[in-house]
PDB file of C-alpha atoms in Angstrom:
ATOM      1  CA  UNK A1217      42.850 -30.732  -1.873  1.00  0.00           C
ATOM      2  CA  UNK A1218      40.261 -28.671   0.105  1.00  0.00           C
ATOM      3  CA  UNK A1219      36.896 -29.521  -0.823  1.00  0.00           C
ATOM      4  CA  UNK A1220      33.852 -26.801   0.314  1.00  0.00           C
ATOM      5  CA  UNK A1221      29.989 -28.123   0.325  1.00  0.00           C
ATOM      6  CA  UNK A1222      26.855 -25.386   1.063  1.00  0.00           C
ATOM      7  CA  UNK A1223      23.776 -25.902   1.801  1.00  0.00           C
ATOM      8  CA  UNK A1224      20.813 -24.914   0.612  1.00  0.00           C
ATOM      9  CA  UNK A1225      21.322 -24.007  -2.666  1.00  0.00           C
ATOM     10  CA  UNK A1226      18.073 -21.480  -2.190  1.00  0.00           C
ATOM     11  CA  UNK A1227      16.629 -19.901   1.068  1.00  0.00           C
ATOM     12  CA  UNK A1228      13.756 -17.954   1.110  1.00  0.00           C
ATOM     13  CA  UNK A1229      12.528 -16.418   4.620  1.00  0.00           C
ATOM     14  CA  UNK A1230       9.868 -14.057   5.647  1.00  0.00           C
ATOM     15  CA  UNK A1231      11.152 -10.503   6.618  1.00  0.00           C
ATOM     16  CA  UNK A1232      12.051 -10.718  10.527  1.00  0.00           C
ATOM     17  CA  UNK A1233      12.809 -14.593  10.131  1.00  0.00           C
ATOM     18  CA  UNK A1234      16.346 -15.630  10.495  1.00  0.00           C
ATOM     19  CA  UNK A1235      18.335 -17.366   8.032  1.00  0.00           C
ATOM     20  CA  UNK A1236      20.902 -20.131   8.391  1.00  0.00           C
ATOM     21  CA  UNK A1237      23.556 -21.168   5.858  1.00  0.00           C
ATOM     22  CA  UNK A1238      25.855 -24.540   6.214  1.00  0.00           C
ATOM     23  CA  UNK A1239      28.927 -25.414   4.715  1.00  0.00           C
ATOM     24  CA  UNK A1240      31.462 -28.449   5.108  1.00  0.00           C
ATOM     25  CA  UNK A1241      34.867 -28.742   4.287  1.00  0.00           C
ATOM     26  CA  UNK A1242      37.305 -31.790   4.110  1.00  0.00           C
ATOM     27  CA  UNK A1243      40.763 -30.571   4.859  1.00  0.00           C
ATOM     28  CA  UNK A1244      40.611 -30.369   9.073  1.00  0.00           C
ATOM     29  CA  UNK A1245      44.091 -28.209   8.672  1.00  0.00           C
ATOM     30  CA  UNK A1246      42.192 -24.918   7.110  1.00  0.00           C
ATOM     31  CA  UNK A1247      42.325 -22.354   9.174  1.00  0.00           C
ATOM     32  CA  UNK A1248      40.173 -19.148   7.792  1.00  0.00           C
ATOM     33  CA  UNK A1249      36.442 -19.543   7.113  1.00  0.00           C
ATOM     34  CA  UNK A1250      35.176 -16.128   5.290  1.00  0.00           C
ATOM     35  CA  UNK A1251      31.616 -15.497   3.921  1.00  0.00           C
ATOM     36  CA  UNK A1252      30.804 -13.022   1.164  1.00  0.00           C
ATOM     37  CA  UNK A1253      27.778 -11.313   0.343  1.00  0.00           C
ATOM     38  CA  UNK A1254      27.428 -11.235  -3.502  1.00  0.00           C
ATOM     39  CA  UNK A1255      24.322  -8.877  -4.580  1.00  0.00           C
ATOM     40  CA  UNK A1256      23.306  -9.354  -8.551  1.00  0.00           C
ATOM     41  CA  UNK A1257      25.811  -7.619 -11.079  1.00  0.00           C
ATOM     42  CA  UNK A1258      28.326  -6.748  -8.180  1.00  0.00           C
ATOM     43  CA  UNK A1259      31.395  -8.284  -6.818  1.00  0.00           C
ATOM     44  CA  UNK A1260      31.500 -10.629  -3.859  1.00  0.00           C
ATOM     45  CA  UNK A1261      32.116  -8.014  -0.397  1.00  0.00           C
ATOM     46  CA  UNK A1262      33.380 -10.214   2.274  1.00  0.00           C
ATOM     47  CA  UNK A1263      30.896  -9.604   5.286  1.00  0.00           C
ATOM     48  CA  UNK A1264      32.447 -11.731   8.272  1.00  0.00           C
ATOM     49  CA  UNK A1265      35.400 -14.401   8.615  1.00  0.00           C
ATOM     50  CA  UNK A1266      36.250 -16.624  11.389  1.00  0.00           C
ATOM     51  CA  UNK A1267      39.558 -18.248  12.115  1.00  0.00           C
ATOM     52  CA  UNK A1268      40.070 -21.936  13.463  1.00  0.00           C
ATOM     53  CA  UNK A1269      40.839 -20.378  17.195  1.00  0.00           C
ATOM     54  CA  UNK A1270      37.559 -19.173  17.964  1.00  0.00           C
ATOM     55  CA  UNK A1271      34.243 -21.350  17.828  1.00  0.00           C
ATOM     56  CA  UNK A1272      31.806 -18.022  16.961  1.00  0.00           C
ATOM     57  CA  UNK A1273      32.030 -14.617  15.824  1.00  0.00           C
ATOM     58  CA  UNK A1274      29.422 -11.493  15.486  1.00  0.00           C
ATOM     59  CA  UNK A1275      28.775  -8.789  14.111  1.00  0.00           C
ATOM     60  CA  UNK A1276      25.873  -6.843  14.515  1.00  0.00           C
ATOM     61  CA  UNK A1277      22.857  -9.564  12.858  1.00  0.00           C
ATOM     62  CA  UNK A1278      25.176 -11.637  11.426  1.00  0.00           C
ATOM     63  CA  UNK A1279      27.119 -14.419  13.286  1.00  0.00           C
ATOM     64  CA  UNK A1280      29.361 -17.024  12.131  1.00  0.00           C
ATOM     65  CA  UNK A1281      29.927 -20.548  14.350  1.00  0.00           C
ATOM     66  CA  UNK A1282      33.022 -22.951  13.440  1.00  0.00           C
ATOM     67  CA  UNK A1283      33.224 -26.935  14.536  1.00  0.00           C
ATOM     68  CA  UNK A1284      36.269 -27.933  13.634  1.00  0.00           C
ATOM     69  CA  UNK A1285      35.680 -31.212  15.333  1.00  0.00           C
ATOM     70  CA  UNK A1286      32.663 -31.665  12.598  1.00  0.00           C
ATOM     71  CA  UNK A1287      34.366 -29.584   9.750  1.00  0.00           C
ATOM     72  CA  UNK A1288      31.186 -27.692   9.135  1.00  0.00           C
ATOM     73  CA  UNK A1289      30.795 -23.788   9.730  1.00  0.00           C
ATOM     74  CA  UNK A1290      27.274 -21.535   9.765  1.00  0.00           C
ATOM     75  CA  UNK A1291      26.074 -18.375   8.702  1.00  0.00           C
ATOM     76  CA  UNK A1292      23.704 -16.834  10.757  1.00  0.00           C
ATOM     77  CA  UNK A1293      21.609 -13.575   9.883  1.00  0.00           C
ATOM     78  CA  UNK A1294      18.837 -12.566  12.438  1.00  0.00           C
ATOM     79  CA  UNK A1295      16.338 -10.177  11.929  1.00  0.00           C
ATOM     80  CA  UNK A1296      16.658 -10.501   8.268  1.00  0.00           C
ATOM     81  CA  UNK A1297      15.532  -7.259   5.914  1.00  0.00           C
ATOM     82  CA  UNK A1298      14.564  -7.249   1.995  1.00  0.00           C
ATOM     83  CA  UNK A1299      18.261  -5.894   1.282  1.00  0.00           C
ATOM     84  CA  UNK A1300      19.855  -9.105   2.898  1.00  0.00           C
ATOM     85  CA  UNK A1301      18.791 -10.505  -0.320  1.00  0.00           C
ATOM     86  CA  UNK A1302      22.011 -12.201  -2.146  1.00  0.00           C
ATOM     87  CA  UNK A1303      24.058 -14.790  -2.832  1.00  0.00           C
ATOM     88  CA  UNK A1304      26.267 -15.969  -0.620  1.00  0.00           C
ATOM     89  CA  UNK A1305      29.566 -17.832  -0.396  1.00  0.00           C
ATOM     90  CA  UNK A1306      31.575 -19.536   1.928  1.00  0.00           C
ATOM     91  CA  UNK A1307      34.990 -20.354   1.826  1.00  0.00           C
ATOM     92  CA  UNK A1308      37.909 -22.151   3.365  1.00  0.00           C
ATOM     93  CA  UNK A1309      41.690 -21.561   2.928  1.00  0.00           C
ATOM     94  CA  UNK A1310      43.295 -24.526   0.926  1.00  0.00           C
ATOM     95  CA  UNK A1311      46.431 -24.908   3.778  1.00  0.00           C
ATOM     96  CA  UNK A1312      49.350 -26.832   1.816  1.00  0.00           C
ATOM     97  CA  UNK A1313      51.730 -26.267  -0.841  1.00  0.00           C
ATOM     98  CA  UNK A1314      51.616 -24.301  -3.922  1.00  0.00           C
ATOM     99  CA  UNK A1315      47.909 -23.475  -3.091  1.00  0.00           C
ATOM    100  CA  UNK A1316      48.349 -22.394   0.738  1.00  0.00           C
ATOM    101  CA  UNK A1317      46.429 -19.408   1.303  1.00  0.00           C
ATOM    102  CA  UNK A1318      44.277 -19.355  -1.865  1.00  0.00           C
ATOM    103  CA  UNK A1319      40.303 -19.463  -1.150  1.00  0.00           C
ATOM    104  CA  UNK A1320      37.969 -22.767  -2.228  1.00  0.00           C
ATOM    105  CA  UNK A1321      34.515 -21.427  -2.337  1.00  0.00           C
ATOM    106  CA  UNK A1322      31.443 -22.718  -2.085  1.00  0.00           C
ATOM    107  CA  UNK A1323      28.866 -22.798  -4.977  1.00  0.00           C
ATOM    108  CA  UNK A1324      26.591 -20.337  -3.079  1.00  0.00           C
ATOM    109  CA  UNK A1325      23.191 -20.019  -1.619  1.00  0.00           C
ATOM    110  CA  UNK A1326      20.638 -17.623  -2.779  1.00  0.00           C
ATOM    111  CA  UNK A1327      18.665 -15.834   0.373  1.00  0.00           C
ATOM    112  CA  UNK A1328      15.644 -14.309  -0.749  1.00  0.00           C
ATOM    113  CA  UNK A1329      13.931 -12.174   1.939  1.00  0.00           C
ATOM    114  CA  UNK A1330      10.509 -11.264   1.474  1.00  0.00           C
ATOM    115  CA  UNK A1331       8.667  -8.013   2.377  1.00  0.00           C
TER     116      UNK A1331
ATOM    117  CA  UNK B  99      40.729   3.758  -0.317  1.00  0.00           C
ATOM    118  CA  UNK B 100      40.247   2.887  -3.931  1.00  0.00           C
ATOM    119  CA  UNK B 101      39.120  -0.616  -4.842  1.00  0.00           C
ATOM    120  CA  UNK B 102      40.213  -3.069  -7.384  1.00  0.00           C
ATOM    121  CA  UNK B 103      39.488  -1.576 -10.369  1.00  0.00           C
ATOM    122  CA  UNK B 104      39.204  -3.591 -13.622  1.00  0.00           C
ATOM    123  CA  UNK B 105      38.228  -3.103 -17.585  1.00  0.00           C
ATOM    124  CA  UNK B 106      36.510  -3.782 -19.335  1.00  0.00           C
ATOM    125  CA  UNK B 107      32.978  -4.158 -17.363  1.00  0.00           C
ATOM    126  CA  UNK B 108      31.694  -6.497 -20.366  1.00  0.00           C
ATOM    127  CA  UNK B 109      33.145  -8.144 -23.263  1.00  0.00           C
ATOM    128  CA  UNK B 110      31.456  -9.279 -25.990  1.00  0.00           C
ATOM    129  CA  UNK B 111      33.342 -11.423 -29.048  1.00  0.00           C
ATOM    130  CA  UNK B 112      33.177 -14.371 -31.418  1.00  0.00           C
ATOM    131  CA  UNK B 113      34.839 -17.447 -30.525  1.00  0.00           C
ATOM    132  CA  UNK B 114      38.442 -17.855 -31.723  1.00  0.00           C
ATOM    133  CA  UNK B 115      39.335 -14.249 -30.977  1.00  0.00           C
ATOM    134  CA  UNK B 116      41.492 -12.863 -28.546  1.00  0.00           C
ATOM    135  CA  UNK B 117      40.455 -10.793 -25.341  1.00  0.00           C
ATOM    136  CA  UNK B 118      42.296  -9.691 -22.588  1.00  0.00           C
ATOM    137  CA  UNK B 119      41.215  -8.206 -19.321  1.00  0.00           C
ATOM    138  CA  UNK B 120      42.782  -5.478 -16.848  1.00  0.00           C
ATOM    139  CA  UNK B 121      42.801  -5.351 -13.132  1.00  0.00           C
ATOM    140  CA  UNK B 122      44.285  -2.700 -10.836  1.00  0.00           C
ATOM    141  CA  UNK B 123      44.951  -4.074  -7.255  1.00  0.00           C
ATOM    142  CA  UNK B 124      44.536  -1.786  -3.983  1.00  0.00           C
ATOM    143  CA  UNK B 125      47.815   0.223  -3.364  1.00  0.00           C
ATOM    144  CA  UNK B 126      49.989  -1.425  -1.225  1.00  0.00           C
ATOM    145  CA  UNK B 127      48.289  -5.589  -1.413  1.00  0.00           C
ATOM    146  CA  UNK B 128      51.037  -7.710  -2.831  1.00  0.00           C
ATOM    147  CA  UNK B 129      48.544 -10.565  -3.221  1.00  0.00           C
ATOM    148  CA  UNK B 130      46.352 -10.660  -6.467  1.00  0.00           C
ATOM    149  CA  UNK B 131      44.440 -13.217  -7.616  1.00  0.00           C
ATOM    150  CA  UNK B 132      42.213 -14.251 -10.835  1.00  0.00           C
ATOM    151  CA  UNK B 133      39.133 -16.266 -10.187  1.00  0.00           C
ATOM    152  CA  UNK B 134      36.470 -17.175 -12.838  1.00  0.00           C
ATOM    153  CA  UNK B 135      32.888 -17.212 -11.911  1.00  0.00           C
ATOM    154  CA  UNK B 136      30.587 -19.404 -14.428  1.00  0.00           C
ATOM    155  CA  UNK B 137      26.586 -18.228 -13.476  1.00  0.00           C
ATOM    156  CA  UNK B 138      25.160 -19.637 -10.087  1.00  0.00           C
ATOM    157  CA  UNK B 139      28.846 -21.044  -9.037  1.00  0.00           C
ATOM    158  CA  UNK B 140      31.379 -19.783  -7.370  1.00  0.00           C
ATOM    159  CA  UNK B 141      34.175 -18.172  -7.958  1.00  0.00           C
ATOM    160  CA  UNK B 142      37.337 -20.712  -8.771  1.00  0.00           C
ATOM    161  CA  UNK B 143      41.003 -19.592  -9.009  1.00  0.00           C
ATOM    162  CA  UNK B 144      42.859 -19.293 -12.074  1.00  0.00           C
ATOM    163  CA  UNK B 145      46.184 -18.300 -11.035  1.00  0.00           C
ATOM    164  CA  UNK B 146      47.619 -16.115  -7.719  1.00  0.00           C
ATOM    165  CA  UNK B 147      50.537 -13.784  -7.754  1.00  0.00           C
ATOM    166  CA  UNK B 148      52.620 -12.472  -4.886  1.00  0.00           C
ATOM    167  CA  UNK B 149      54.171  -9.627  -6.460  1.00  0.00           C
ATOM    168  CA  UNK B 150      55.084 -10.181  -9.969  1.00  0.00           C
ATOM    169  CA  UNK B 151      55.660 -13.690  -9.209  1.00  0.00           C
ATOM    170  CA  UNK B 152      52.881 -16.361  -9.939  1.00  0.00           C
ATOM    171  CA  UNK B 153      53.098 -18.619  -7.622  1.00  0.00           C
ATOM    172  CA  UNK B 154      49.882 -20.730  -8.446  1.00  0.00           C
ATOM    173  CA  UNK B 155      48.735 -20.956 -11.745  1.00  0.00           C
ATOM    174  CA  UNK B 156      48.060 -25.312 -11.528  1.00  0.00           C
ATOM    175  CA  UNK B 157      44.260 -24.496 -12.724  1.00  0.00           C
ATOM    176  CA  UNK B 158      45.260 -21.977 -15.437  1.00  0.00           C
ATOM    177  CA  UNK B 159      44.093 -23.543 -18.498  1.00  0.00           C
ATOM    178  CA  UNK B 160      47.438 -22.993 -20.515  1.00  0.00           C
ATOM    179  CA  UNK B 161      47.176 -23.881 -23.651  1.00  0.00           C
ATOM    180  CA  UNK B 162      45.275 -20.590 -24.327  1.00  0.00           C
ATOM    181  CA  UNK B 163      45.337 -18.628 -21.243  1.00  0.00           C
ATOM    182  CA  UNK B 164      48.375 -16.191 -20.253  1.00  0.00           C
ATOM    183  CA  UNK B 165      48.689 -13.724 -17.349  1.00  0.00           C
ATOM    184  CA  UNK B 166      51.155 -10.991 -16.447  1.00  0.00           C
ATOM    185  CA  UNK B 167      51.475  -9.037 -13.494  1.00  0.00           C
ATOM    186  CA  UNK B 168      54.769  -6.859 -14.929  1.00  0.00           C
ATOM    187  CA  UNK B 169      56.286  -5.199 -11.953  1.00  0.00           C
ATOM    188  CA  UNK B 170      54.076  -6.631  -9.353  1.00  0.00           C
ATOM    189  CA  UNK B 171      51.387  -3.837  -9.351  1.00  0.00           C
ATOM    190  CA  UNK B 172      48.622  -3.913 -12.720  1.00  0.00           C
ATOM    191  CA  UNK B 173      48.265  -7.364 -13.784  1.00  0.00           C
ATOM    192  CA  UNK B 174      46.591  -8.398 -17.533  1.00  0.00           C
ATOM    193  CA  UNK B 175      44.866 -11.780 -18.349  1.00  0.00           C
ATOM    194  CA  UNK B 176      44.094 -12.762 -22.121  1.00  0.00           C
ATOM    195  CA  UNK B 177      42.607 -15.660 -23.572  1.00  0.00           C
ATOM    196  CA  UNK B 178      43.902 -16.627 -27.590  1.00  0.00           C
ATOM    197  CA  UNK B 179      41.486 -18.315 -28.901  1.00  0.00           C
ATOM    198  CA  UNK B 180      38.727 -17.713 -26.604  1.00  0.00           C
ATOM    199  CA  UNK B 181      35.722 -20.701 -26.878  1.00  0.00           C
ATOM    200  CA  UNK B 182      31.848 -20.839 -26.084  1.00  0.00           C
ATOM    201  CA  UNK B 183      32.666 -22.130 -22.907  1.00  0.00           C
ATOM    202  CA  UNK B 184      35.181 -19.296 -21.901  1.00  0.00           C
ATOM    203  CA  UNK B 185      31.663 -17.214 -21.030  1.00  0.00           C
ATOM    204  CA  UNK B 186      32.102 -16.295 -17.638  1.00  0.00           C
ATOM    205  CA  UNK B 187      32.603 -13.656 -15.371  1.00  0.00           C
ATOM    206  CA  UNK B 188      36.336 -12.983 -14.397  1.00  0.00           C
ATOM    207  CA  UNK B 189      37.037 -11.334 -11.369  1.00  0.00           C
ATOM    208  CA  UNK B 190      40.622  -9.831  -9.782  1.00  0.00           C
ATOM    209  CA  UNK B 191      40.897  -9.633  -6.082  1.00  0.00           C
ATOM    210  CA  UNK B 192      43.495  -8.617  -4.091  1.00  0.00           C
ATOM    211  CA  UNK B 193      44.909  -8.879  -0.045  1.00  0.00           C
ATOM    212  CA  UNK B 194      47.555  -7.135   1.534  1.00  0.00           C
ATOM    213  CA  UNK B 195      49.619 -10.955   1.954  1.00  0.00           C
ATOM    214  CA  UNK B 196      49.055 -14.429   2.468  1.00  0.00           C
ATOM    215  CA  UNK B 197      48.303 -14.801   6.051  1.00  0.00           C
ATOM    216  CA  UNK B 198      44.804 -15.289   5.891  1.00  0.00           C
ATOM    217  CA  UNK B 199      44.290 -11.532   4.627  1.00  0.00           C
ATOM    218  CA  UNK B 200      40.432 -10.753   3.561  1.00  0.00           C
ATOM    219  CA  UNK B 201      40.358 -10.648  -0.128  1.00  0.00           C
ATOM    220  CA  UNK B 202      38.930  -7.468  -2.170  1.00  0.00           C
ATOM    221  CA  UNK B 203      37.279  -8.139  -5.347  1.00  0.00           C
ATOM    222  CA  UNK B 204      36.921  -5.805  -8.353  1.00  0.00           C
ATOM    223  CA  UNK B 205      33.628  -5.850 -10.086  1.00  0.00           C
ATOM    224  CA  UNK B 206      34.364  -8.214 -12.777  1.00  0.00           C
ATOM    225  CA  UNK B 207      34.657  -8.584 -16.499  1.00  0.00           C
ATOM    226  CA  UNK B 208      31.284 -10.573 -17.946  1.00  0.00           C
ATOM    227  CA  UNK B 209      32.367 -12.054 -20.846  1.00  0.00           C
ATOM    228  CA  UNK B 210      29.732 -13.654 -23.501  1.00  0.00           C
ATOM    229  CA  UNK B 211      31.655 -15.657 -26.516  1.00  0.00           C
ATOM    230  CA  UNK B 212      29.543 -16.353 -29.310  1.00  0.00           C
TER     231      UNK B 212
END
């Protein structure tokens, strides 16, 4: 089945600085790559997905970059501010059988921004 | 819109009791879906539904988990006995179908066996 890696575990940047967050997955037929922003005590808010057609997607600071070829996608936040200060997940769709459609998620990085 | 609402917010019992937990999907999102969250992971699916029908439940840990979704709206998940390592946080999500549909989280259930 799908298998999703992310990397670093931890991230702390300087206000300003940007931060980037990797992940890998092993099953090249997954199609939908979302990230979620998970802040302490609160559910995870899905903040930008990309699907296997497109190579990059933005929003605003954020930006998300797909290589299918490499199976690895990035999370990109420019400009970063105090309150960008989570954890966040990736994920990857798990495309066959009883599980098509359900999300595997990563194990998270926590971004610490500091003032 | 209203979110996914569930109760309790915490839970707090000895091992070998019973607890269930209740989620309330967004109006209209056949989907809905269980995950666990143990601290600093992820969260990992327990079972999916598409309507009242559960159509992935392979890592739903049977012998003492059970889950309903009764008319394919409100869905309940209860653990008889719960254990130690049951201490988790579960969360409900829902999506409006299968096709890659962004999922919407409720705020969890924390649950602390002891």
């Amino acid at each position: 089945g799908e298998n999703v890696e992310q990397h670093p575990s931890t991230l702390s940047v300087q206000e300003g600085d940007s931060a980037v967050i990797k992940c890998t997955y092993s099953d090249s037929a997954s199609n939908y790559f979302p990230w979620y922003k998970q802040e302490l005590g609160k559910r995870p808010q899905l903040i930008i997905d990309i699907r296997s057609n497109v190579g990059e997607k933005k929003d605003q600071r954020i930006a998300v970059t797909l290589n299918k070829t490499a199976k690895h996608f990035s999370l990109h936040i420019t400009e970063t501010q105090p309150e960008d200060s989570a954890v966040y997940f990736c994920a990857a769709n798990a495309p066959y059988g009883g599980s098509q459609g359900n999300l595997i998620f990563g194990k998270g990085t926590k971004l610490s921004v500091k003032p | 819109e209203a979110g996914v609402v569930q109760s309790p917010r915490y839970k707090i019992i000895e091992k070998k009791q019973p607890v269930a937990f209740w989620c309330n999907p967004i109006s209209g999102h056949n989907t809905l879906y269980w995950y666990r969250q143990n601290l600093g992971q992820g969260p990992e699916l327990l079972i999916r539904y598409e309507n009242e029908e559960a159509v992935d439940d392979s890592q739903l840990p049977k012998d003492r988990f059970s889950a309903e979704r009764l008319k394919g709206v409100d869905s309940t998940l209860k653990i008889q006995p719960a254990e130690l390592g049951d201490s988790a946080v579960y969360l409900c999500a829902s999506s409006l179908d299968l096709s890659n549909s962004p999922l919407h989280f409720g705020n969890g259930t924390r649950l602390t066996v002891t």
